[in-house]
Amino acid sequence: MPYVDGFVVPVPKDKIEAYRAMAETAGAVWREHGALEFHECIADDVKAGEVTSFPQAVQLKEDETVFFSWIVYNSREERDVINEKVMKDPRLKDSMTPESMPFDGKRMFWGGFNTFVSL
């Protein structure tokens, strides 16, 4: 069963196109290094909850939207090897600094997941 990295990130609405450009480059890099899939999804039907929600989890500001993203790998072991290569790839070096990111990386959250059910 595949291994998945999931991400949730707040992106200022005026930086969506910059985020798209960064994501397209990142997706190409991840795929070239062996990731099976790379997905970036922008919020469409995402409301604040009473206890928790995507907007609350990232402390969403009025001028921002939420992205939910995931990358699929064959296994955690392959993910670890691929991510090591990705982090060294010069095409992403400039986008990995807080000053160059088109979002607030401090409010981003992520994690790795084993597939539990896949239909």
JSON list of C-alpha atoms in Angstrom, two decimals:
[
{"chain": "A", "resi": 1, "resn": "MET", "atom": "CA", "xyz": [0.00, 0.00, 0.00]},
{"chain": "A", "resi": 2, "resn": "PRO", "atom": "CA", "xyz": [1.32, 3.49, -0.82]},
{"chain": "A", "resi": 3, "resn": "TYR", "atom": "CA", "xyz": [2.75, 5.97, 1.66]},
{"chain": "A", "resi": 4, "resn": "VAL", "atom": "CA", "xyz": [1.41, 9.55, 1.67]},
{"chain": "A", "resi": 5, "resn": "ASP", "atom": "CA", "xyz": [2.74, 12.88, 2.90]},
{"chain": "A", "resi": 6, "resn": "GLY", "atom": "CA", "xyz": [-0.08, 15.33, 3.61]},
{"chain": "A", "resi": 7, "resn": "PHE", "atom": "CA", "xyz": [0.16, 19.12, 3.97]},
{"chain": "A", "resi": 8, "resn": "VAL", "atom": "CA", "xyz": [-2.20, 21.93, 4.92]},
{"chain": "A", "resi": 9, "resn": "VAL", "atom": "CA", "xyz": [-1.05, 25.50, 4.33]},
{"chain": "A", "resi": 10, "resn": "PRO", "atom": "CA", "xyz": [-2.59, 28.99, 4.44]},
{"chain": "A", "resi": 11, "resn": "VAL", "atom": "CA", "xyz": [-1.83, 31.04, 1.32]},
{"chain": "A", "resi": 12, "resn": "PRO", "atom": "CA", "xyz": [-2.54, 34.76, 0.90]},
{"chain": "A", "resi": 13, "resn": "LYS", "atom": "CA", "xyz": [-5.06, 35.23, -1.91]},
{"chain": "A", "resi": 14, "resn": "ASP", "atom": "CA", "xyz": [-2.77, 37.70, -3.65]},
{"chain": "A", "resi": 15, "resn": "LYS", "atom": "CA", "xyz": [0.00, 35.06, -3.74]},
{"chain": "A", "resi": 16, "resn": "ILE", "atom": "CA", "xyz": [-2.00, 32.18, -5.23]},
{"chain": "A", "resi": 17, "resn": "GLU", "atom": "CA", "xyz": [-0.27, 32.42, -8.60]},
{"chain": "A", "resi": 18, "resn": "ALA", "atom": "CA", "xyz": [3.16, 32.53, -6.93]},
{"chain": "A", "resi": 19, "resn": "TYR", "atom": "CA", "xyz": [2.13, 29.46, -4.93]},
{"chain": "A", "resi": 20, "resn": "ARG", "atom": "CA", "xyz": [1.01, 27.75, -8.16]},
{"chain": "A", "resi": 21, "resn": "ALA", "atom": "CA", "xyz": [4.40, 28.42, -9.77]},
{"chain": "A", "resi": 22, "resn": "MET", "atom": "CA", "xyz": [6.22, 27.08, -6.70]},
{"chain": "A", "resi": 23, "resn": "ALA", "atom": "CA", "xyz": [3.94, 24.01, -6.57]},
{"chain": "A", "resi": 24, "resn": "GLU", "atom": "CA", "xyz": [4.39, 23.23, -10.26]},
{"chain": "A", "resi": 25, "resn": "THR", "atom": "CA", "xyz": [8.17, 23.32, -9.87]},
{"chain": "A", "resi": 26, "resn": "ALA", "atom": "CA", "xyz": [8.04, 21.30, -6.64]},
{"chain": "A", "resi": 27, "resn": "GLY", "atom": "CA", "xyz": [5.69, 18.74, -8.19]},
{"chain": "A", "resi": 28, "resn": "ALA", "atom": "CA", "xyz": [8.00, 18.24, -11.16]},
{"chain": "A", "resi": 29, "resn": "VAL", "atom": "CA", "xyz": [10.99, 17.82, -8.84]},
{"chain": "A", "resi": 30, "resn": "TRP", "atom": "CA", "xyz": [9.21, 15.32, -6.58]},
{"chain": "A", "resi": 31, "resn": "ARG", "atom": "CA", "xyz": [7.98, 13.30, -9.56]},
{"chain": "A", "resi": 32, "resn": "GLU", "atom": "CA", "xyz": [11.43, 13.29, -11.20]},
{"chain": "A", "resi": 33, "resn": "HIS", "atom": "CA", "xyz": [12.92, 11.94, -7.97]},
{"chain": "A", "resi": 34, "resn": "GLY", "atom": "CA", "xyz": [10.36, 9.13, -7.76]},
{"chain": "A", "resi": 35, "resn": "ALA", "atom": "CA", "xyz": [7.10, 10.31, -6.19]},
{"chain": "A", "resi": 36, "resn": "LEU", "atom": "CA", "xyz": [4.10, 8.58, -7.77]},
{"chain": "A", "resi": 37, "resn": "GLU", "atom": "CA", "xyz": [1.66, 11.50, -7.46]},
{"chain": "A", "resi": 38, "resn": "PHE", "atom": "CA", "xyz": [1.73, 15.15, -6.41]},
{"chain": "A", "resi": 39, "resn": "HIS", "atom": "CA", "xyz": [-1.50, 17.06, -5.68]},
{"chain": "A", "resi": 40, "resn": "GLU", "atom": "CA", "xyz": [-2.23, 20.65, -4.65]},
{"chain": "A", "resi": 41, "resn": "CYS", "atom": "CA", "xyz": [-5.88, 21.47, -3.90]},
{"chain": "A", "resi": 42, "resn": "ILE", "atom": "CA", "xyz": [-7.31, 24.91, -3.12]},
{"chain": "A", "resi": 43, "resn": "ALA", "atom": "CA", "xyz": [-10.20, 25.29, -0.66]},
{"chain": "A", "resi": 44, "resn": "ASP", "atom": "CA", "xyz": [-13.66, 25.45, -2.17]},
{"chain": "A", "resi": 45, "resn": "ASP", "atom": "CA", "xyz": [-16.11, 24.30, 0.51]},
{"chain": "A", "resi": 46, "resn": "VAL", "atom": "CA", "xyz": [-14.11, 24.83, 3.71]},
{"chain": "A", "resi": 47, "resn": "LYS", "atom": "CA", "xyz": [-15.87, 26.49, 6.60]},
{"chain": "A", "resi": 48, "resn": "ALA", "atom": "CA", "xyz": [-14.66, 27.40, 10.08]},
{"chain": "A", "resi": 49, "resn": "GLY", "atom": "CA", "xyz": [-15.89, 24.91, 12.64]},
{"chain": "A", "resi": 50, "resn": "GLU", "atom": "CA", "xyz": [-16.99, 25.31, 16.23]},
{"chain": "A", "resi": 51, "resn": "VAL", "atom": "CA", "xyz": [-14.20, 23.16, 17.63]},
{"chain": "A", "resi": 52, "resn": "THR", "atom": "CA", "xyz": [-11.75, 22.57, 14.77]},
{"chain": "A", "resi": 53, "resn": "SER", "atom": "CA", "xyz": [-11.47, 22.95, 11.01]},
{"chain": "A", "resi": 54, "resn": "PHE", "atom": "CA", "xyz": [-8.94, 23.60, 8.27]},
{"chain": "A", "resi": 55, "resn": "PRO", "atom": "CA", "xyz": [-9.22, 27.39, 8.74]},
{"chain": "A", "resi": 56, "resn": "GLN", "atom": "CA", "xyz": [-8.78, 27.10, 12.51]},
{"chain": "A", "resi": 57, "resn": "ALA", "atom": "CA", "xyz": [-5.89, 24.67, 12.20]},
{"chain": "A", "resi": 58, "resn": "VAL", "atom": "CA", "xyz": [-3.83, 27.18, 10.19]},
{"chain": "A", "resi": 59, "resn": "GLN", "atom": "CA", "xyz": [-5.14, 30.30, 11.95]},
{"chain": "A", "resi": 60, "resn": "LEU", "atom": "CA", "xyz": [-6.53, 31.44, 8.60]},
{"chain": "A", "resi": 61, "resn": "LYS", "atom": "CA", "xyz": [-6.65, 35.20, 8.03]},
{"chain": "A", "resi": 62, "resn": "GLU", "atom": "CA", "xyz": [-9.40, 36.96, 6.09]},
{"chain": "A", "resi": 63, "resn": "ASP", "atom": "CA", "xyz": [-7.17, 37.55, 3.05]},
{"chain": "A", "resi": 64, "resn": "GLU", "atom": "CA", "xyz": [-6.02, 33.89, 2.84]},
{"chain": "A", "resi": 65, "resn": "THR", "atom": "CA", "xyz": [-7.25, 30.56, 1.56]},
{"chain": "A", "resi": 66, "resn": "VAL", "atom": "CA", "xyz": [-6.31, 27.00, 2.53]},
{"chain": "A", "resi": 67, "resn": "PHE", "atom": "CA", "xyz": [-4.45, 24.47, 0.40]},
{"chain": "A", "resi": 68, "resn": "PHE", "atom": "CA", "xyz": [-4.63, 20.75, 1.10]},
{"chain": "A", "resi": 69, "resn": "SER", "atom": "CA", "xyz": [-1.87, 18.83, -0.63]},
{"chain": "A", "resi": 70, "resn": "TRP", "atom": "CA", "xyz": [-0.45, 15.34, -0.76]},
{"chain": "A", "resi": 71, "resn": "ILE", "atom": "CA", "xyz": [2.36, 13.37, -2.32]},
{"chain": "A", "resi": 72, "resn": "VAL", "atom": "CA", "xyz": [2.16, 9.61, -2.91]},
{"chain": "A", "resi": 73, "resn": "TYR", "atom": "CA", "xyz": [5.11, 7.20, -2.70]},
{"chain": "A", "resi": 74, "resn": "ASN", "atom": "CA", "xyz": [5.54, 3.44, -2.94]},
{"chain": "A", "resi": 75, "resn": "SER", "atom": "CA", "xyz": [6.69, 3.24, 0.69]},
{"chain": "A", "resi": 76, "resn": "ARG", "atom": "CA", "xyz": [8.01, 5.25, 3.62]},
{"chain": "A", "resi": 77, "resn": "GLU", "atom": "CA", "xyz": [11.51, 4.06, 2.81]},
{"chain": "A", "resi": 78, "resn": "GLU", "atom": "CA", "xyz": [11.23, 5.41, -0.75]},
{"chain": "A", "resi": 79, "resn": "ARG", "atom": "CA", "xyz": [9.68, 8.62, 0.61]},
{"chain": "A", "resi": 80, "resn": "ASP", "atom": "CA", "xyz": [12.69, 9.17, 2.85]},
{"chain": "A", "resi": 81, "resn": "VAL", "atom": "CA", "xyz": [15.14, 8.66, -0.03]},
{"chain": "A", "resi": 82, "resn": "ILE", "atom": "CA", "xyz": [13.10, 10.84, -2.41]},
{"chain": "A", "resi": 83, "resn": "ASN", "atom": "CA", "xyz": [12.72, 13.66, 0.12]},
{"chain": "A", "resi": 84, "resn": "GLU", "atom": "CA", "xyz": [16.45, 13.68, 0.78]},
{"chain": "A", "resi": 85, "resn": "LYS", "atom": "CA", "xyz": [17.07, 14.14, -2.95]},
{"chain": "A", "resi": 86, "resn": "VAL", "atom": "CA", "xyz": [14.34, 16.78, -3.24]},
{"chain": "A", "resi": 87, "resn": "MET", "atom": "CA", "xyz": [15.75, 18.84, -0.38]},
{"chain": "A", "resi": 88, "resn": "LYS", "atom": "CA", "xyz": [19.13, 18.91, -2.14]},
{"chain": "A", "resi": 89, "resn": "ASP", "atom": "CA", "xyz": [17.68, 19.76, -5.57]},
{"chain": "A", "resi": 90, "resn": "PRO", "atom": "CA", "xyz": [18.91, 23.23, -6.65]},
{"chain": "A", "resi": 91, "resn": "ARG", "atom": "CA", "xyz": [15.58, 24.02, -8.36]},
{"chain": "A", "resi": 92, "resn": "LEU", "atom": "CA", "xyz": [13.92, 24.25, -4.94]},
{"chain": "A", "resi": 93, "resn": "LYS", "atom": "CA", "xyz": [16.72, 25.83, -2.94]},
{"chain": "A", "resi": 94, "resn": "ASP", "atom": "CA", "xyz": [15.49, 29.41, -3.38]},
{"chain": "A", "resi": 95, "resn": "SER", "atom": "CA", "xyz": [11.89, 28.53, -2.47]},
{"chain": "A", "resi": 96, "resn": "MET", "atom": "CA", "xyz": [12.87, 26.85, 0.81]},
{"chain": "A", "resi": 97, "resn": "THR", "atom": "CA", "xyz": [13.65, 30.03, 2.76]},
{"chain": "A", "resi": 98, "resn": "PRO", "atom": "CA", "xyz": [10.91, 31.75, 4.80]},
{"chain": "A", "resi": 99, "resn": "GLU", "atom": "CA", "xyz": [11.47, 35.02, 2.91]},
{"chain": "A", "resi": 100, "resn": "SER", "atom": "CA", "xyz": [10.80, 33.42, -0.48]},
{"chain": "A", "resi": 101, "resn": "MET", "atom": "CA", "xyz": [7.80, 31.25, 0.43]},
{"chain": "A", "resi": 102, "resn": "PRO", "atom": "CA", "xyz": [4.44, 32.57, -0.82]},
{"chain": "A", "resi": 103, "resn": "PHE", "atom": "CA", "xyz": [2.87, 31.53, 2.51]},
{"chain": "A", "resi": 104, "resn": "ASP", "atom": "CA", "xyz": [3.55, 31.53, 6.24]},
{"chain": "A", "resi": 105, "resn": "GLY", "atom": "CA", "xyz": [5.44, 28.29, 6.82]},
{"chain": "A", "resi": 106, "resn": "LYS", "atom": "CA", "xyz": [4.96, 28.57, 10.59]},
{"chain": "A", "resi": 107, "resn": "ARG", "atom": "CA", "xyz": [1.23, 27.89, 10.16]},
{"chain": "A", "resi": 108, "resn": "MET", "atom": "CA", "xyz": [1.69, 24.99, 7.75]},
{"chain": "A", "resi": 109, "resn": "PHE", "atom": "CA", "xyz": [1.30, 21.48, 9.10]},
{"chain": "A", "resi": 110, "resn": "TRP", "atom": "CA", "xyz": [2.19, 18.13, 7.58]},
{"chain": "A", "resi": 111, "resn": "GLY", "atom": "CA", "xyz": [2.79, 14.49, 8.29]},
{"chain": "A", "resi": 112, "resn": "GLY", "atom": "CA", "xyz": [3.43, 11.08, 6.77]},
{"chain": "A", "resi": 113, "resn": "PHE", "atom": "CA", "xyz": [0.71, 8.46, 6.59]},
{"chain": "A", "resi": 114, "resn": "ASN", "atom": "CA", "xyz": [0.47, 4.75, 5.87]},
{"chain": "A", "resi": 115, "resn": "THR", "atom": "CA", "xyz": [-2.44, 3.89, 3.61]},
{"chain": "A", "resi": 116, "resn": "PHE", "atom": "CA", "xyz": [-5.15, 2.27, 5.74]},
{"chain": "A", "resi": 117, "resn": "VAL", "atom": "CA", "xyz": [-7.98, 1.73, 3.23]},
{"chain": "A", "resi": 118, "resn": "SER", "atom": "CA", "xyz": [-7.72, 2.14, -0.54]},
{"chain": "A", "resi": 119, "resn": "LEU", "atom": "CA", "xyz": [-10.66, 1.30, -2.81]}
]
